[in-house]
Every structure is written in C-alpha cells, then in structure tokens.
C-alpha positions as semicolon CSV with decimal commas, in nm:
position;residue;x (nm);y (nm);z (nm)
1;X;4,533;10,977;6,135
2;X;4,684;11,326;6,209
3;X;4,941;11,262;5,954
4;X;4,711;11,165;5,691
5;X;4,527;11,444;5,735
6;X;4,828;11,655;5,660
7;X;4,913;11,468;5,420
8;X;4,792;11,711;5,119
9;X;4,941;12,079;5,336
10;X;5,271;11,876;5,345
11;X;5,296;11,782;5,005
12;X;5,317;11,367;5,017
13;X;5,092;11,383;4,662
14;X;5,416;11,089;4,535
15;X;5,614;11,359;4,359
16;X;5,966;11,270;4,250
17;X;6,089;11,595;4,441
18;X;5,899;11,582;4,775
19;X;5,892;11,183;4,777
20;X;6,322;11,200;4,757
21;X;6,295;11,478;5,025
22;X;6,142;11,274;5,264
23;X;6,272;10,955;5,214
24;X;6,629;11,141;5,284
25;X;6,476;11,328;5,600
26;X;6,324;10,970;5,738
27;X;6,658;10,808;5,639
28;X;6,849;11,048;5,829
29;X;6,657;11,019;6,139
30;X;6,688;10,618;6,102
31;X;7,062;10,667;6,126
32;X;7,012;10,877;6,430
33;X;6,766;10,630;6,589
34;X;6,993;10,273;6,513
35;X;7,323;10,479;6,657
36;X;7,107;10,551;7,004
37;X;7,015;10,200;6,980
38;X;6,643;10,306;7,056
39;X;6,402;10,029;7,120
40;X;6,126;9,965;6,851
41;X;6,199;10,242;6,607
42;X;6,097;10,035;6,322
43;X;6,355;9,812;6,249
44;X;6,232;9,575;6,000
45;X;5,967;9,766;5,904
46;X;6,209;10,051;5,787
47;X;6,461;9,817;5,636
48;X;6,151;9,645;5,435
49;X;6,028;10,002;5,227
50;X;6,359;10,163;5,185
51;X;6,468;9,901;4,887
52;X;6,131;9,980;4,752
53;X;6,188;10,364;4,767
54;X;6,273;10,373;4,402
55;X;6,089;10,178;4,282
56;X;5,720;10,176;4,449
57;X;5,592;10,567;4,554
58;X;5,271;10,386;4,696
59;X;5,464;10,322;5,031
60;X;5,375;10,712;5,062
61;X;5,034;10,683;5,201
62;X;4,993;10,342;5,337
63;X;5,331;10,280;5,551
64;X;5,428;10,626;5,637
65;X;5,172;10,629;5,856
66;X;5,289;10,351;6,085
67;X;5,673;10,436;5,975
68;X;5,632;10,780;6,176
69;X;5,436;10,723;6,486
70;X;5,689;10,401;6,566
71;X;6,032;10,625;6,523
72;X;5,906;10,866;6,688
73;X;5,877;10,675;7,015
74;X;6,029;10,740;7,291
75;X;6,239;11,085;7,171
76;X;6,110;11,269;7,443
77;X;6,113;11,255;7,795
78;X;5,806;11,199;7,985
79;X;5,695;11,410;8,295
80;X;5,577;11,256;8,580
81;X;5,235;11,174;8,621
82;X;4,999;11,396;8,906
83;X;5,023;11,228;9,224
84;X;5,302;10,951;9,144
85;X;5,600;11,150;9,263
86;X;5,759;10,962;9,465
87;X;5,903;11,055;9,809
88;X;5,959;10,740;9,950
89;X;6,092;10,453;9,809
90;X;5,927;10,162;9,918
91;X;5,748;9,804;9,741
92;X;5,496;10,036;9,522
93;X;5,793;10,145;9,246
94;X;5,824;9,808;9,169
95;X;5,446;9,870;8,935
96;X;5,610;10,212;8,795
97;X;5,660;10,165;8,421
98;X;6,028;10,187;8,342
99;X;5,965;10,536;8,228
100;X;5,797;10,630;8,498
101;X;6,082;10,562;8,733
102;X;6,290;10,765;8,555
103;X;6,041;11,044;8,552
104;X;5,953;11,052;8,903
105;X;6,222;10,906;9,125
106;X;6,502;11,195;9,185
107;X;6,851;11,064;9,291
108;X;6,858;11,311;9,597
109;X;6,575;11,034;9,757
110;X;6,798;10,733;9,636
111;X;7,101;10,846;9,793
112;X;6,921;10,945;10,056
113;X;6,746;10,582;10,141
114;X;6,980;10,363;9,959
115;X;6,933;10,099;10,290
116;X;6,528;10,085;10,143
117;X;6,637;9,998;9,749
118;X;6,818;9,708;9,902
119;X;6,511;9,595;10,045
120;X;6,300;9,612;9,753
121;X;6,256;9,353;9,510
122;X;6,326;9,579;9,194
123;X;6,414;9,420;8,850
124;X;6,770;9,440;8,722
125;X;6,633;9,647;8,434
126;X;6,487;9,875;8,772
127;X;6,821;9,887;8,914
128;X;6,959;9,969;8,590
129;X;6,717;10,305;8,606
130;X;6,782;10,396;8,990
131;X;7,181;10,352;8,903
132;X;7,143;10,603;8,644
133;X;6,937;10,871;8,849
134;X;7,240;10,824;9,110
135;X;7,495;10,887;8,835
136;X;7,316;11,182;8,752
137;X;7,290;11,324;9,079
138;X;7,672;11,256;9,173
139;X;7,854;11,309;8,832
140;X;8,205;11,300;9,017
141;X;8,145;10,976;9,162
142;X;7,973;10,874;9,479
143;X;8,072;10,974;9,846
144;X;8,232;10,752;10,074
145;X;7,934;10,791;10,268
146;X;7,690;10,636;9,996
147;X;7,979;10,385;9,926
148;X;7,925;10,262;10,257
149;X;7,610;10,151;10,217
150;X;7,539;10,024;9,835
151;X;7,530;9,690;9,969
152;X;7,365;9,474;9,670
153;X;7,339;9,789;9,469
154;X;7,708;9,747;9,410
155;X;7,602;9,469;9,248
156;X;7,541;9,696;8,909
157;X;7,833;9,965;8,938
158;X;8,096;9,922;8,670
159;X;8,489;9,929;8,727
160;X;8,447;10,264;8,558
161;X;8,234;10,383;8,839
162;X;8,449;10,255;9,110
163;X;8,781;10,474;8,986
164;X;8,552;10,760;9,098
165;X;8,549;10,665;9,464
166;X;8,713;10,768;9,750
167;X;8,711;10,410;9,943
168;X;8,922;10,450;10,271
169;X;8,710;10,161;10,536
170;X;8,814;9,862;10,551
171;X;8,479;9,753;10,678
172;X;8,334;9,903;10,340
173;X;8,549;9,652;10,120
174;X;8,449;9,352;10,341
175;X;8,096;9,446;10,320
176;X;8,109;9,495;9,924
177;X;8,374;9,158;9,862
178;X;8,087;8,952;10,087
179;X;7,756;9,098;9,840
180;X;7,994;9,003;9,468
181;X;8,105;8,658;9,657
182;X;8,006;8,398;9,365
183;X;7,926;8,636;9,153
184;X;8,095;8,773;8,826
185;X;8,249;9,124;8,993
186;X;8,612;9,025;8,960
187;X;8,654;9,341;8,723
188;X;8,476;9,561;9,029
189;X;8,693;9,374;9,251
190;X;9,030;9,462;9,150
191;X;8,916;9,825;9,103
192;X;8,788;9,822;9,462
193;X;9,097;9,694;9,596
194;X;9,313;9,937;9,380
195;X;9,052;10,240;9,516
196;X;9,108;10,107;9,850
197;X;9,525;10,053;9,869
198;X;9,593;10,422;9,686
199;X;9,400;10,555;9,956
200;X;9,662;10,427;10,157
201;X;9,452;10,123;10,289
202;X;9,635;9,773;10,461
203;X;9,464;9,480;10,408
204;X;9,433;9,248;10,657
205;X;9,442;8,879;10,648
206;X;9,057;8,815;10,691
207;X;8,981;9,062;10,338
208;X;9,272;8,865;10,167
209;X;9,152;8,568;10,244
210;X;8,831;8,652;10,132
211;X;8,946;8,795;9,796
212;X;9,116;8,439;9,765
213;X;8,723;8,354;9,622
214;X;8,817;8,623;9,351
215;X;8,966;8,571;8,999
216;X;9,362;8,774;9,075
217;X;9,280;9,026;8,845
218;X;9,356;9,240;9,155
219;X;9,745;9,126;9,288
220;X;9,931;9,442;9,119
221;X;9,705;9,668;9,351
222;X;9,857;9,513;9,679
223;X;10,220;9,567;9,863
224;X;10,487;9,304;9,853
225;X;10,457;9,218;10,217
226;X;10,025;9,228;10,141
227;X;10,140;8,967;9,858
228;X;10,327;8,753;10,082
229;X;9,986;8,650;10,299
230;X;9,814;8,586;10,006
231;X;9,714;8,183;9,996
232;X;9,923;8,033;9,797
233;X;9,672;7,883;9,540
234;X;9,583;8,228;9,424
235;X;9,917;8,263;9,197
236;X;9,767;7,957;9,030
237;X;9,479;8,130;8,907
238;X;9,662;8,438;8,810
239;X;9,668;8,477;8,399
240;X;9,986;8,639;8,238
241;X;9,745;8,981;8,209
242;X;9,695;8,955;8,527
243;X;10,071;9,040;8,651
244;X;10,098;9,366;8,368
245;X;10,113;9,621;8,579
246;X;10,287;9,409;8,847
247;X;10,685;9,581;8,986
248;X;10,968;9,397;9,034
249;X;10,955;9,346;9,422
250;X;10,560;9,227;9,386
251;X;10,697;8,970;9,115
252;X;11,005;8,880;9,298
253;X;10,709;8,778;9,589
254;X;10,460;8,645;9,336
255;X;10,762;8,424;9,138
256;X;10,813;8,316;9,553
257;X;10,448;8,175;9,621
258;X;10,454;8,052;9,202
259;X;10,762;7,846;9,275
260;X;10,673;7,664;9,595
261;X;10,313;7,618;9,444
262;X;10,449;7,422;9,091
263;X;10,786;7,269;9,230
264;X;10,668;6,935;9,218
265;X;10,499;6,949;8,856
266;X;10,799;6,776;8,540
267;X;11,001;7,007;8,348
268;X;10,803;7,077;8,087
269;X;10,445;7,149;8,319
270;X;10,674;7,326;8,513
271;X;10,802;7,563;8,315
272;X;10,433;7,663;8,163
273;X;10,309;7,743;8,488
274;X;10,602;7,916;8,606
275;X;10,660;8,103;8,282
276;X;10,428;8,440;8,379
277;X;10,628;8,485;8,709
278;X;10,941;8,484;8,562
279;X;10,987;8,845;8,562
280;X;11,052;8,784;8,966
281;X;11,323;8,529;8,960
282;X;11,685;8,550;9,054
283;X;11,995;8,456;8,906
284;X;12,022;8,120;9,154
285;X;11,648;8,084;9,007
286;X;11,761;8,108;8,653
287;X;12,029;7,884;8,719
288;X;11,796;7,580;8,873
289;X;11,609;7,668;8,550
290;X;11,858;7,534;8,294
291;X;11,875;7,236;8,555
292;X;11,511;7,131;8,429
293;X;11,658;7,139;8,041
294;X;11,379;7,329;7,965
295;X;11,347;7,606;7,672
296;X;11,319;7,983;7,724
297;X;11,139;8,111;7,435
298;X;11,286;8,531;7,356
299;X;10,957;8,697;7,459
300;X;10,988;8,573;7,840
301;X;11,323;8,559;7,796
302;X;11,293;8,961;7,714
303;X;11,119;9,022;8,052
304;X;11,360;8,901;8,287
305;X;11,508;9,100;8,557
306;X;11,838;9,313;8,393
307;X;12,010;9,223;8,725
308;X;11,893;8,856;8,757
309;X;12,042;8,858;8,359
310;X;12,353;8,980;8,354
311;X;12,586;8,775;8,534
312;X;12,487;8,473;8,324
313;X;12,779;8,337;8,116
314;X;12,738;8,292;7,706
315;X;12,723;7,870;7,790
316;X;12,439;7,924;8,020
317;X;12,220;8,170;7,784
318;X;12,251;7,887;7,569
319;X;12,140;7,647;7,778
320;X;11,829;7,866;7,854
321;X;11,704;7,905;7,523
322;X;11,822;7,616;7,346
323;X;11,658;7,596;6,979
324;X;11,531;7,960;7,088
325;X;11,900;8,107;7,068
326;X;11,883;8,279;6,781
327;X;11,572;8,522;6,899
328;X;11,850;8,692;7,032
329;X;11,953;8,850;6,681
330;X;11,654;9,059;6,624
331;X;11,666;9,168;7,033
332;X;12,044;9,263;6,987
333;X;11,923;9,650;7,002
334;X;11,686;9,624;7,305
335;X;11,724;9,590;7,685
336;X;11,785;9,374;7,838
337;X;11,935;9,170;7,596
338;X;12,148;9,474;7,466
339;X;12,327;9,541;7,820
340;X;12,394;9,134;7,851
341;X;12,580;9,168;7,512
342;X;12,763;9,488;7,634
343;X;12,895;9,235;7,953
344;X;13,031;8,973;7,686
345;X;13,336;8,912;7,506
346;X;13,341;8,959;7,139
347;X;13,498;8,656;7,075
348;X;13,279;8,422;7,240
349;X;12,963;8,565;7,088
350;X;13,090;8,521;6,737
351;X;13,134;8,166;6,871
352;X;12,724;8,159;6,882
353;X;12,704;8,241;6,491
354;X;12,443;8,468;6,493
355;X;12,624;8,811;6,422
356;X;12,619;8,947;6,759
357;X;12,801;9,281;6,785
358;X;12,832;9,512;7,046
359;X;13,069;9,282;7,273
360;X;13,385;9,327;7,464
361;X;13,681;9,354;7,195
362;X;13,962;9,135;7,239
363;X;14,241;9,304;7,403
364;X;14,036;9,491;7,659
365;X;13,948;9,480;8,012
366;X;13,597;9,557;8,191
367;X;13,656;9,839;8,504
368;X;13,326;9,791;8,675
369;X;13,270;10,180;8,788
370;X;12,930;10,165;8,920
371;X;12,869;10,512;8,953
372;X;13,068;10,576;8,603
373;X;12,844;10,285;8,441
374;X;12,494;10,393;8,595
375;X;12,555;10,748;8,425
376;X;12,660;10,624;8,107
377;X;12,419;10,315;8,102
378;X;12,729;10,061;7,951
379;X;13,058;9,942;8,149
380;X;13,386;10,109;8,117
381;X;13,666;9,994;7,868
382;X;14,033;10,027;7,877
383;X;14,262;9,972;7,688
384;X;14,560;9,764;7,691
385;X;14,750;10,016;7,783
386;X;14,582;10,196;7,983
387;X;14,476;9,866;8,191
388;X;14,901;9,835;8,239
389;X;14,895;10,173;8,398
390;X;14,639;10,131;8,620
391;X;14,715;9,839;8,744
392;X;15,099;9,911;8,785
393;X;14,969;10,232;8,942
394;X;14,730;10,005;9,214
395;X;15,038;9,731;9,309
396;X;15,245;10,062;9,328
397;X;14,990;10,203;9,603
398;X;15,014;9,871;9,748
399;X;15,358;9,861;9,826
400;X;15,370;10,201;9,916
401;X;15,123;10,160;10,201
C-alpha cells in the first residue's frame, strides 16, 4: 500500500521515460538478486512481466506492487529480538527461525559449548547457520582446541575448512574418522589425514585400519613405510586420481601391495588393474610385464620410472607396446622417452621405422660418467678415436701397475 501511495510523488503515471527508468533500475537489482541466489525474490513472477515491458505499461500499478515487497526480502539483516539472545545453547534454538539464529547466536558461545550443539537435535539447515557463525568468529581456521571436540559437527566442515587446521592428536583423527564412518566425508578425510601427517603426525595401525572404511583419496598424504601397513585391499579401491600427487618411493610401495593384490587375475584383467601403479615398478617388473604379452599404451608408458626405463633393450620396448610402438614418434622430444632414445643405437632405431633420431651414431662408444652425465643430463660420446686412446691409455695403466 505504501508504494501505491507514492506512486504519483515518484512518478509511475506509465510514461515512456520514467516507465524505461524503472524497469532498468528493477532489472538491475534482479541481476543482483539471481547472482546471490536469494530465496523468493520473484522468480517467475519477474520473468512473467519483463517480456511484457514493451509492450503492456499496465504492469505499472497492478504488479509492481507485489514485484517490490518480494525482492526486497531478506536484503537486510535482522536484529535480534528483546529477550531471545541467547546465552546458552540448549533444546529451545531448535524453535528459532533460521534468521533468528543467525541474529542471536554469537560464535564466541558456540565455540565455547560446542560439546552442547552435539547434543541438540538441530536441522542440517541449523547446522548450516551455527557453522557459519563459527567461520565468522575464527576466519583463520579453527583451533586445535575446538578441533578436538567438533565431534558430529565435523560432519558439515568442507575440505576447504580443514586446510585451515592445525591437527597434531592422534586421538582427534580417530575421534573425527569414527563420526564420517559410512558416511560421504572421503574428501574431509584425505584433507584430515594430509592436516594431520604435515604436522608431522605417525599413524598407527588402529587409524589405518580404520581409514581402510575410506574411499583412498588419502594414500599420497602418508609415508612409504605408513603405506606398507595399509590392508592390502585398499590399492584396489584406489582410482588413477587418486595416486597424482603420489612420489616415486610411495608408488614403488603402492605398485608392491597392487601386484600381490591382482597377480592371480589373466593378462589382460591384469594389466587394467595394475596399469595406475605402474609408475612404481622396476625394471625386473617391466620385464615379467612383456611375459603377460600384454600392450603398454604411450600415456602409461610416459609415466614410468626414467631408471626402471632405461636399461630396456629396443626388442623389449617393442614387446611392451606392441601395436602402441609408434606413440613413441610424437614423445621423441619428452622425458622419459627422450633419455631412452639418447641410450640407443642409431642403427637399431631406424630398424623400428618410425624416424627416431637422437640415437647413438654408428662408430661411437657410450663412457658412462655419472657425475659428467647427471650435469649434462645425456651420456658421454667418443669418438673412434678418441675411444682408441683411452682405452690404449687404461691397458697401458694396467700393465704398468
């Protein structure tokens, strides 16, 4: 009613000038309102009159009146009501309105009594309220000592939340794995674990165990020797994502537990299970590999270990990949297929037919200089010549001595 009453001081007579005015203020502030996702603003209602804008100017005095009052909910924060501050928190917050939580609950009491919103029966869409007066009240993250005690409230942190924690109690992670048991937290999970071990945290084998109930979204946050108690169905749940961040020792442990967990499975099952843990086998382990006749496709082939790589011969590459051989054209430039190439002779990769280059010339000899080769990242070459000196000059320092 107030705004029809102002309706002739403001101008809304249906002129072509004021009526484009406001239908570019109102669309404006529906823009603002759908970004902030604000509940019953007047969807539908706006999105019927704003084709008719043109068109109809009699939206002007009936539907503006409803338009208004509707977007205009909620925009400002409401103060507390007298007398329903609250300075405990017990059963009676569960009959505040949602805004009324927010209004008179101040996260200094929540952090404060965090054992007592455990023990009330709030809604998820309460929770959702108290977690955000906490957030407010600890923008850097909670302290360990709130950590402690979150119990079920962990229940409705996020991963991002977690990274903001100092987590150094082993006694802390138990309590929190045993509250997201059968629940969807593996995200929180793994970033509990990771919170936990760059602390400088051991697991033991009770918490590993129990994060056995856990998707493995988690394994790159523990040691080698914490990986080698974990049960050994675990690396049969792990996903190729899973193992991203994973280093060579925790793969050379995870390809371990992988391999003794599959063995038993044909070639071809096998070799898709196996496949994300390759990045952790040996040469030997390479070797059994071609045994099975299976087919290395480039992309794993890529993500071998250099070291497990290198001392396989031209015939056994072959082997590996099979119809996949010629992937290693367009990898010819990258490590690590570039430093097996550098190991090869010349000859016997133009024996491939795929245009190789970057082999051992014919003529010349490899001088494995470790030291030399780890500074210049290639081995060293000599010449035919220069390989008659130095070995003339070695026998002569034979004989010598």
């Amino acid at each position: 009613m107030a705004l029809q009453s102002a309706q002739p001081a403001l101008g809304f007579s249906g002129t072509r000038t004021h009526g484009s005015l406001l239908l570019l203020l109102l669309s404006f502030r529906w823009v603002l309102l759908s970004r902030a996702q604000t509940a019953d603003t007047g969807q539908g209602v706006t999105t019927a009159w704003l084709p008719r804008a043109s068109q109809d100017r009699s939206w002007q005095q009936v539907e503006l009146a409803v338009i208004l009052p509707r977007a205009l909910q909620g925009t400002e924060k409401k103060a507390c009501p007298p007398g329903k501050e609250a300075h405990v928190v017990d059963e009676n917050l569960v009959f505040y309105e949602e805004w009324e939580l927010d209004a008179c609950v101040e996260g200094a009491l929540l952090a404060e009594q965090i054992d007592r919103v455990n023990a009330v029966p709030f809604t998820y869409q309460q929770l959702d309220i108290l977690k955000h007066k906490l957030d407010q009240f600890y923008p850097q993250g909670y302290p360990e000592s709130l950590v402690q005690h979150l119990s079920y409230f962990f229940l409705v942190v996020t991963p991002e939340d977690i990274h903001k924690w100092n987590v150094t109690s082993l006694e802390t992670v138990k309590s929190l794995l045993k509250v997201s048991k059968g629940r969807k937290m593996d995200e929180q999970v793994a970033a509990l674990i990771a919170r936990y071990v760059v602390e400088g945290g051991q697991l033991d084998k009770v918490t590993l165990d129990m994060l056995a109930s856990f998707h493995p979204t988690y394994l790159c946050s523990l040691s080698p020797e914490q990986l080698s108690f974990m049960q050994q169905d675990v690396v049969g749940a792990a996903r190729p994502q899973d193992l991203d961040a994973c280093g060579p020792l925790q793969m050379a442990v995870l390809y371990h537990k992988a391999h003794v967990a599959f063995r038993n499975m044909s070639g071809s099952s096998y070799f898709a299970r196996i496949k994300p843990f390759l990045g952790g086998a040996s040469t030997d382990d390479l070797r059994a590999l071609i045994l099975r006749n299976t087919s290395m496709d480039v992309a794993t082939f890529k993500k071998l270990r250099k070291e497990a790589l290198l001392p396989l011969t031209i015939a056994e590459v072959q082997k590996l990949l099979g119809p996949n051989l010629e992937g290693l054209k367009a990898e010819e430039g990258n490590s690590p297929v570039r430093d097996w190439i550098l190991r090869q002779q010349q000859s016997e990769l133009d024996s491939l037919g795929l245009g190789l280059h970057g082999g051992i010339p014919n003529g010349y000899l490899v001088l494995d200089l470790s030291f030399r080769e780890a500074l210049s990242g290639s081995p060293q070459l000599l010449r035919p010549g220069s390989a008659f000196t130095v070995i003339l000059t070695l026998f002569l320092a034979l004989v010598l001595n």
